[in-house]
Amino acid sequence: MRDLRMGRLKYSLLHLGLLPLTVLILVFFGYMFLSLRSQELGNPGDVTRKAYPQPRVLKPTRRDVLVLTPWLAPIIWEGTFNIDILNEEFRLRNTTIGLTVFAIKKYVVFLKLFLETAEQHFMVGHKVIYYVFTDRPADVPQVALGAGRQLVVLTVRNYTRWQDVSMHRMEMISRFSEQRFLHEVDYLVCGDVDMKFSDHVGVEILSSLFGTLHPGFYGSSREAFTYERRPQSQAYIPLHEGDFYYMGAFFGGSVLEVHRLTKACHEAMVEDQANGIEAVWHDESHLNKYLLHHKPTKVLSPEYMWDQQLLGWPSIMKKLRYVAVPKNHQAIRN
């Protein structure tokens, strides 16, 4: 009986000795796992530790422009955001951005400058996939891409009229969003190819759904907007309605929201075609109708869509980020 008690005592002491050792091993491996995980994902505390100027409630950074819509969506101007904070946030999310561009027929000549300037200014430091829609895949230029950036060529047919090329863009983006983009990127930005990036365009633009103020109408009343005014069209907007006039050359958002937008616009254009009517500004007219009834969660200022040749450089524009390339429209379109 005594031997049995001694055996139990030795076993208990052995057990008590092993317990702290086991705890230490678990703590050590747990710490190693979390350290490795932190290195992979980044330390969530980095954002709060990064030094940046304190926001001042009584000292707005811009007093000369509207910075918030009536539905509380921010309007993005230089001086309204801190790109260091935003870059950190989006890197922690491991965000991938898709940029769609259509280089159909003669418009392929603009692709090299578009891609080269995008590499300098568009989403620098983030993962990007360029989706180039073209009927001339052999003419897509070779452009050196940075780490984490890639180019995908998607072959599509061309159309006789440039208006048809423009309108079928909505159909193509809608189709590929469902088939491909949803599985490859987090956000989709849709731009025109006859443009160039001339300054920073980064994650400050990203939101569920964004539109860009037209450079010719950002200071105009709604009555002056070139909305579709014929009630027979699905793009019809009455004179007494409208928030802003958005440019069809730069819009985007989450892939799901861009899919909804492009699908709705395409279906509206198909219905117009069946009724023998074509909206005055084609896909842009339908984009404006959609954004009137589905408010964007961010609005980009004309810094993100400008034509310096036509409009100069007014003092209100602190930066010109995405600008038109001078061209002969008639020669290119025909």
Short mmCIF file of C-alpha atoms in Angstrom, two decimals:
data_model
loop_
_atom_site.label_atom_id
_atom_site.label_comp_id
_atom_site.label_asym_id
_atom_site.label_seq_id
_atom_site.Cartn_x
_atom_site.Cartn_y
_atom_site.Cartn_z
CA MET A 1 0.00 0.00 0.00
CA ARG A 2 2.87 2.34 0.89
CA ASP A 3 4.60 1.54 -2.42
CA LEU A 4 1.40 2.41 -4.25
CA ARG A 5 1.19 5.78 -2.47
CA MET A 6 4.85 6.51 -3.25
CA GLY A 7 4.23 5.67 -6.91
CA ARG A 8 1.28 8.03 -7.05
CA LEU A 9 3.33 10.79 -5.39
CA LYS A 10 6.20 10.38 -7.87
CA TYR A 11 3.69 10.45 -10.74
CA SER A 12 2.09 13.64 -9.36
CA LEU A 13 5.44 15.35 -8.97
CA LEU A 14 6.45 14.30 -12.47
CA HIS A 15 3.15 15.61 -13.81
CA LEU A 16 3.60 18.93 -12.00
CA GLY A 17 7.10 19.23 -13.43
CA LEU A 18 5.99 18.60 -17.00
CA LEU A 19 3.06 21.04 -16.84
CA PRO A 20 5.12 24.26 -16.77
CA LEU A 21 7.36 22.88 -19.53
CA THR A 22 4.31 22.11 -21.69
CA VAL A 23 2.92 25.61 -21.11
CA LEU A 24 6.28 27.17 -22.04
CA ILE A 25 6.43 25.15 -25.29
CA LEU A 26 2.88 26.16 -26.23
CA VAL A 27 3.56 29.82 -25.48
CA PHE A 28 6.81 29.73 -27.51
CA PHE A 29 5.21 28.18 -30.61
CA GLY A 30 2.17 30.41 -30.27
CA TYR A 31 4.42 33.47 -30.22
CA MET A 32 6.39 32.23 -33.23
CA PHE A 33 3.17 31.64 -35.20
CA LEU A 34 1.81 35.09 -34.40
CA SER A 35 5.14 36.74 -35.26
CA LEU A 36 5.24 35.03 -38.65
CA ARG A 37 1.60 35.91 -39.26
CA SER A 38 2.31 39.54 -38.37
CA GLN A 39 5.15 39.64 -40.86
CA GLU A 40 2.85 38.28 -43.58
CA LEU A 41 -0.08 40.59 -42.92
CA GLY A 42 1.62 43.59 -41.37
CA ASN A 43 1.08 44.79 -37.84
CA PRO A 44 -2.40 46.31 -37.39
CA GLY A 45 -0.90 48.70 -34.87
CA ASP A 46 1.31 50.30 -37.52
CA VAL A 47 -1.47 52.68 -38.60
CA THR A 48 -1.94 54.10 -35.11
CA ARG A 49 1.84 54.41 -34.52
CA LYS A 50 2.58 56.18 -37.80
CA ALA A 51 3.18 59.88 -37.26
CA TYR A 52 0.97 62.26 -39.23
CA PRO A 53 -0.58 65.70 -38.67
CA GLN A 54 -3.59 65.70 -36.38
CA PRO A 55 -6.92 66.39 -38.14
CA ARG A 56 -8.30 69.72 -36.93
CA VAL A 57 -12.09 69.88 -36.66
CA LEU A 58 -12.18 73.68 -36.81
CA LYS A 59 -9.56 74.00 -39.56
CA PRO A 60 -10.75 72.26 -42.75
CA THR A 61 -8.01 71.61 -45.28
CA ARG A 62 -10.12 72.92 -48.19
CA ARG A 63 -12.52 75.86 -47.94
CA ASP A 64 -12.70 76.64 -51.65
CA VAL A 65 -14.52 73.50 -52.84
CA LEU A 66 -17.31 71.14 -51.81
CA VAL A 67 -15.77 68.14 -50.06
CA LEU A 68 -18.92 66.22 -49.04
CA THR A 69 -22.09 65.40 -50.96
CA PRO A 70 -25.55 65.73 -49.39
CA TRP A 71 -25.59 61.92 -49.00
CA LEU A 72 -22.27 62.10 -47.08
CA ALA A 73 -19.98 60.75 -49.79
CA PRO A 74 -16.54 62.41 -49.78
CA ILE A 75 -15.45 64.41 -52.84
CA ILE A 76 -11.76 63.70 -53.37
CA TRP A 77 -9.51 66.73 -53.89
CA GLU A 78 -5.85 67.27 -53.15
CA GLY A 79 -5.60 68.16 -49.46
CA THR A 80 -8.57 66.07 -48.32
CA PHE A 81 -6.76 62.79 -47.62
CA ASN A 82 -3.55 61.36 -46.15
CA ILE A 83 -2.20 58.82 -48.63
CA ASP A 84 0.19 57.23 -46.10
CA ILE A 85 -2.69 56.22 -43.82
CA LEU A 86 -4.74 54.94 -46.77
CA ASN A 87 -1.85 52.98 -48.28
CA GLU A 88 -1.29 51.21 -44.96
CA GLU A 89 -4.99 50.34 -44.65
CA PHE A 90 -5.22 48.86 -48.13
CA ARG A 91 -1.93 46.97 -47.83
CA LEU A 92 -3.21 45.30 -44.67
CA ARG A 93 -6.21 44.13 -46.70
CA ASN A 94 -3.87 42.76 -49.41
CA THR A 95 -5.95 44.63 -52.01
CA THR A 96 -5.72 43.92 -55.74
CA ILE A 97 -7.00 46.52 -58.20
CA GLY A 98 -8.07 45.86 -61.77
CA LEU A 99 -7.84 48.60 -64.42
CA THR A 100 -9.88 48.07 -67.60
CA VAL A 101 -9.09 49.90 -70.80
CA PHE A 102 -10.40 49.50 -74.36
CA ALA A 103 -7.88 49.84 -77.21
CA ILE A 104 -10.06 49.21 -80.25
CA LYS A 105 -8.94 49.88 -83.83
CA LYS A 106 -6.76 53.02 -84.06
CA TYR A 107 -7.05 53.68 -80.33
CA VAL A 108 -4.36 51.04 -79.74
CA VAL A 109 -1.79 53.77 -80.52
CA PHE A 110 -2.55 55.37 -77.12
CA LEU A 111 -1.94 52.20 -75.14
CA LYS A 112 1.84 52.48 -74.66
CA LEU A 113 1.67 55.96 -73.07
CA PHE A 114 -1.35 54.94 -71.00
CA LEU A 115 0.43 51.91 -69.54
CA GLU A 116 3.80 53.61 -69.05
CA THR A 117 2.25 56.52 -67.14
CA ALA A 118 0.04 54.14 -65.16
CA GLU A 119 3.18 52.35 -64.00
CA GLN A 120 4.51 55.69 -62.75
CA HIS A 121 1.37 57.00 -61.05
CA PHE A 122 -1.48 54.46 -60.75
CA MET A 123 -1.80 52.52 -57.47
CA VAL A 124 1.96 52.53 -56.90
CA GLY A 125 2.94 49.96 -54.27
CA HIS A 126 -0.23 47.89 -54.72
CA LYS A 127 -1.11 44.82 -56.77
CA VAL A 128 -2.61 45.73 -60.14
CA ILE A 129 -3.96 43.81 -63.11
CA TYR A 130 -4.34 45.75 -66.36
CA TYR A 131 -7.18 44.31 -68.46
CA VAL A 132 -6.68 45.45 -72.05
CA PHE A 133 -9.68 44.87 -74.33
CA THR A 134 -8.59 45.02 -77.96
CA ASP A 135 -9.29 43.74 -81.45
CA ARG A 136 -5.55 43.97 -82.20
CA PRO A 137 -3.76 41.80 -79.63
CA ALA A 138 -0.59 41.69 -81.74
CA ASP A 139 -0.29 45.47 -81.44
CA VAL A 140 -0.35 45.55 -77.63
CA PRO A 141 3.04 47.04 -76.66
CA GLN A 142 5.55 45.46 -74.34
CA VAL A 143 5.76 47.63 -71.22
CA ALA A 144 7.96 46.89 -68.22
CA LEU A 145 5.74 46.25 -65.19
CA GLY A 146 6.62 46.56 -61.53
CA ALA A 147 6.46 43.76 -58.95
CA GLY A 148 2.94 42.49 -58.29
CA ARG A 149 1.58 44.01 -61.50
CA GLN A 150 0.46 42.15 -64.60
CA LEU A 151 -1.21 42.74 -67.97
CA VAL A 152 -4.00 40.59 -69.39
CA VAL A 153 -5.08 40.95 -73.04
CA LEU A 154 -8.75 40.23 -73.75
CA THR A 155 -9.59 39.94 -77.44
CA VAL A 156 -12.92 41.46 -78.48
CA ARG A 157 -14.52 42.43 -81.79
CA ASN A 158 -14.63 45.95 -83.16
CA TYR A 159 -17.58 47.94 -84.45
CA THR A 160 -17.95 50.30 -87.40
CA ARG A 161 -19.12 53.28 -85.34
CA TRP A 162 -17.12 54.61 -82.38
CA GLN A 163 -20.43 55.11 -80.57
CA ASP A 164 -21.06 51.36 -80.73
CA VAL A 165 -17.56 50.63 -79.43
CA SER A 166 -18.26 52.97 -76.50
CA MET A 167 -21.66 51.48 -75.71
CA HIS A 168 -20.51 47.84 -75.95
CA ARG A 169 -17.87 48.61 -73.33
CA MET A 170 -20.58 48.30 -70.67
CA GLU A 171 -21.55 44.87 -71.98
CA MET A 172 -17.95 43.63 -71.98
CA ILE A 173 -17.13 44.89 -68.49
CA SER A 174 -20.37 43.40 -67.16
CA ARG A 175 -19.70 40.01 -68.74
CA PHE A 176 -16.06 39.75 -67.68
CA SER A 177 -16.86 41.02 -64.16
CA GLU A 178 -19.09 38.01 -63.68
CA GLN A 179 -16.86 35.50 -65.45
CA ARG A 180 -13.43 36.62 -64.33
CA PHE A 181 -12.90 39.88 -62.43
CA LEU A 182 -14.91 38.77 -59.37
CA HIS A 183 -12.37 35.99 -58.83
CA GLU A 184 -9.21 38.02 -59.49
CA VAL A 185 -9.48 41.55 -58.09
CA ASP A 186 -11.13 43.44 -55.23
CA TYR A 187 -11.78 46.73 -57.02
CA LEU A 188 -12.26 47.64 -60.66
CA VAL A 189 -11.33 50.98 -62.21
CA CYS A 190 -12.60 51.68 -65.74
CA GLY A 191 -10.67 54.25 -67.78
CA ASP A 192 -10.31 55.58 -71.33
CA VAL A 193 -7.16 54.74 -73.26
CA ASP A 194 -6.65 58.14 -74.92
CA MET A 195 -5.51 59.56 -71.58
CA LYS A 196 -2.36 59.59 -69.51
CA PHE A 197 -1.63 59.61 -65.79
CA SER A 198 0.31 62.76 -64.91
CA ASP A 199 0.24 62.60 -61.11
CA HIS A 200 -0.64 60.28 -58.25
CA VAL A 201 -3.86 58.25 -58.59
CA GLY A 202 -4.05 55.82 -55.71
CA VAL A 203 -6.22 54.03 -53.19
CA GLU A 204 -7.87 57.28 -52.12
CA ILE A 205 -10.29 56.74 -55.03
CA LEU A 206 -11.36 53.26 -53.95
CA SER A 207 -14.85 52.77 -52.58
CA SER A 208 -17.92 50.62 -53.24
CA LEU A 209 -18.90 52.88 -56.14
CA PHE A 210 -17.24 56.03 -57.45
CA GLY A 211 -17.85 58.47 -60.27
CA THR A 212 -15.79 61.40 -61.55
CA LEU A 213 -16.98 64.97 -62.02
CA HIS A 214 -16.95 66.06 -65.66
CA PRO A 215 -14.35 68.84 -66.10
CA GLY A 216 -16.72 70.85 -68.27
CA PHE A 217 -19.65 70.86 -65.83
CA TYR A 218 -18.31 70.80 -62.27
CA GLY A 219 -19.32 74.43 -61.78
CA SER A 220 -22.61 74.31 -63.70
CA SER A 221 -26.23 74.09 -62.62
CA ARG A 222 -28.16 70.88 -63.30
CA GLU A 223 -30.18 72.62 -66.03
CA ALA A 224 -26.97 73.02 -68.04
CA PHE A 225 -25.96 69.35 -67.77
CA THR A 226 -26.09 67.44 -71.06
CA TYR A 227 -28.25 64.66 -69.65
CA GLU A 228 -30.55 62.74 -71.98
CA ARG A 229 -33.71 64.89 -71.96
CA ARG A 230 -36.02 62.76 -74.14
CA PRO A 231 -38.50 60.77 -72.03
CA GLN A 232 -38.48 57.95 -74.57
CA SER A 233 -34.92 56.96 -73.53
CA GLN A 234 -34.05 54.85 -70.50
CA ALA A 235 -31.35 57.45 -69.77
CA TYR A 236 -33.90 60.28 -69.41
CA ILE A 237 -33.36 62.74 -66.56
CA PRO A 238 -35.81 65.68 -66.15
CA LEU A 239 -34.52 69.27 -65.94
CA HIS A 240 -35.32 69.55 -62.23
CA GLU A 241 -33.29 66.45 -61.27
CA GLY A 242 -29.59 65.68 -61.03
CA ASP A 243 -26.68 66.01 -58.58
CA PHE A 244 -23.56 66.19 -60.74
CA TYR A 245 -22.60 65.39 -64.31
CA TYR A 246 -20.24 62.40 -64.28
CA MET A 247 -17.65 61.58 -66.95
CA GLY A 248 -17.92 58.19 -68.60
CA ALA A 249 -14.14 57.96 -68.97
CA PHE A 250 -13.31 57.18 -65.32
CA PHE A 251 -15.53 55.26 -62.90
CA GLY A 252 -15.30 52.17 -60.74
CA GLY A 253 -15.75 50.52 -57.37
CA SER A 254 -15.96 47.02 -55.98
CA VAL A 255 -16.29 44.40 -58.71
CA LEU A 256 -19.81 43.56 -57.55
CA GLU A 257 -20.97 47.19 -57.76
CA VAL A 258 -19.28 47.76 -61.13
CA HIS A 259 -20.98 44.63 -62.41
CA ARG A 260 -24.36 45.95 -61.28
CA LEU A 261 -23.73 49.34 -62.88
CA THR A 262 -22.49 48.05 -66.24
CA LYS A 263 -25.18 45.37 -66.44
CA ALA A 264 -27.93 47.93 -65.78
CA CYS A 265 -26.50 50.38 -68.33
CA HIS A 266 -26.15 47.66 -70.96
CA GLU A 267 -29.72 46.46 -70.44
CA ALA A 268 -30.99 50.05 -70.69
CA MET A 269 -29.10 50.56 -73.96
CA VAL A 270 -30.54 47.33 -75.37
CA GLU A 271 -34.03 48.54 -74.51
CA ASP A 272 -33.36 51.92 -76.13
CA GLN A 273 -32.10 50.19 -79.25
CA ALA A 274 -35.27 48.08 -79.43
CA ASN A 275 -37.28 51.33 -79.19
CA GLY A 276 -35.26 53.01 -81.93
CA ILE A 277 -33.53 55.61 -79.76
CA GLU A 278 -29.91 56.27 -78.82
CA ALA A 279 -29.01 58.40 -75.80
CA VAL A 280 -27.33 61.70 -76.61
CA TRP A 281 -24.00 60.77 -75.01
CA HIS A 282 -24.39 56.99 -75.34
CA ASP A 283 -23.00 55.01 -72.36
CA GLU A 284 -22.18 58.21 -70.46
CA SER A 285 -25.85 59.22 -70.50
CA HIS A 286 -26.83 55.87 -69.00
CA LEU A 287 -24.00 56.10 -66.45
CA ASN A 288 -25.39 59.44 -65.25
CA LYS A 289 -28.90 58.02 -64.96
CA TYR A 290 -27.60 55.08 -62.92
CA LEU A 291 -25.54 57.25 -60.55
CA LEU A 292 -28.50 59.56 -60.00
CA HIS A 293 -30.52 56.67 -58.55
CA HIS A 294 -27.62 54.67 -57.08
CA LYS A 295 -25.54 57.32 -55.33
CA PRO A 296 -21.78 56.83 -55.50
CA THR A 297 -20.01 56.33 -52.18
CA LYS A 298 -17.12 58.53 -53.37
CA VAL A 299 -16.99 61.30 -55.96
CA LEU A 300 -13.70 62.21 -57.64
CA SER A 301 -12.96 65.85 -58.37
CA PRO A 302 -11.96 66.98 -61.89
CA GLU A 303 -8.33 66.48 -60.83
CA TYR A 304 -9.01 62.90 -61.93
CA MET A 305 -10.34 63.84 -65.37
CA TRP A 306 -8.97 66.93 -67.10
CA ASP A 307 -8.20 68.37 -70.54
CA GLN A 308 -5.47 70.95 -70.13
CA GLN A 309 -5.48 71.85 -73.82
CA LEU A 310 -9.14 72.90 -73.61
CA LEU A 311 -9.40 74.11 -70.02
CA GLY A 312 -5.95 75.30 -69.00
CA TRP A 313 -4.93 74.85 -65.35
CA PRO A 314 -7.15 76.86 -62.97
CA SER A 315 -5.84 77.55 -59.46
CA ILE A 316 -8.58 75.42 -57.88
CA MET A 317 -6.88 72.33 -59.37
CA LYS A 318 -3.91 71.66 -57.10
CA LYS A 319 -2.99 68.64 -59.21
CA LEU A 320 -3.91 67.26 -62.62
CA ARG A 321 -3.83 63.50 -62.23
CA TYR A 322 -5.47 61.87 -65.27
CA VAL A 323 -5.44 64.04 -68.38
CA ALA A 324 -6.49 63.87 -72.02
CA VAL A 325 -3.85 63.27 -74.67
CA PRO A 326 -4.05 65.83 -77.52
CA LYS A 327 -5.44 64.17 -80.66
CA ASN A 328 -7.47 64.56 -83.82
CA HIS A 329 -10.77 62.94 -82.79
CA GLN A 330 -12.05 62.73 -86.33
CA ALA A 331 -8.97 60.92 -87.63
CA ILE A 332 -8.86 58.47 -84.73
CA ARG A 333 -12.56 57.64 -84.67
CA ASN A 334 -12.90 57.11 -88.40
#
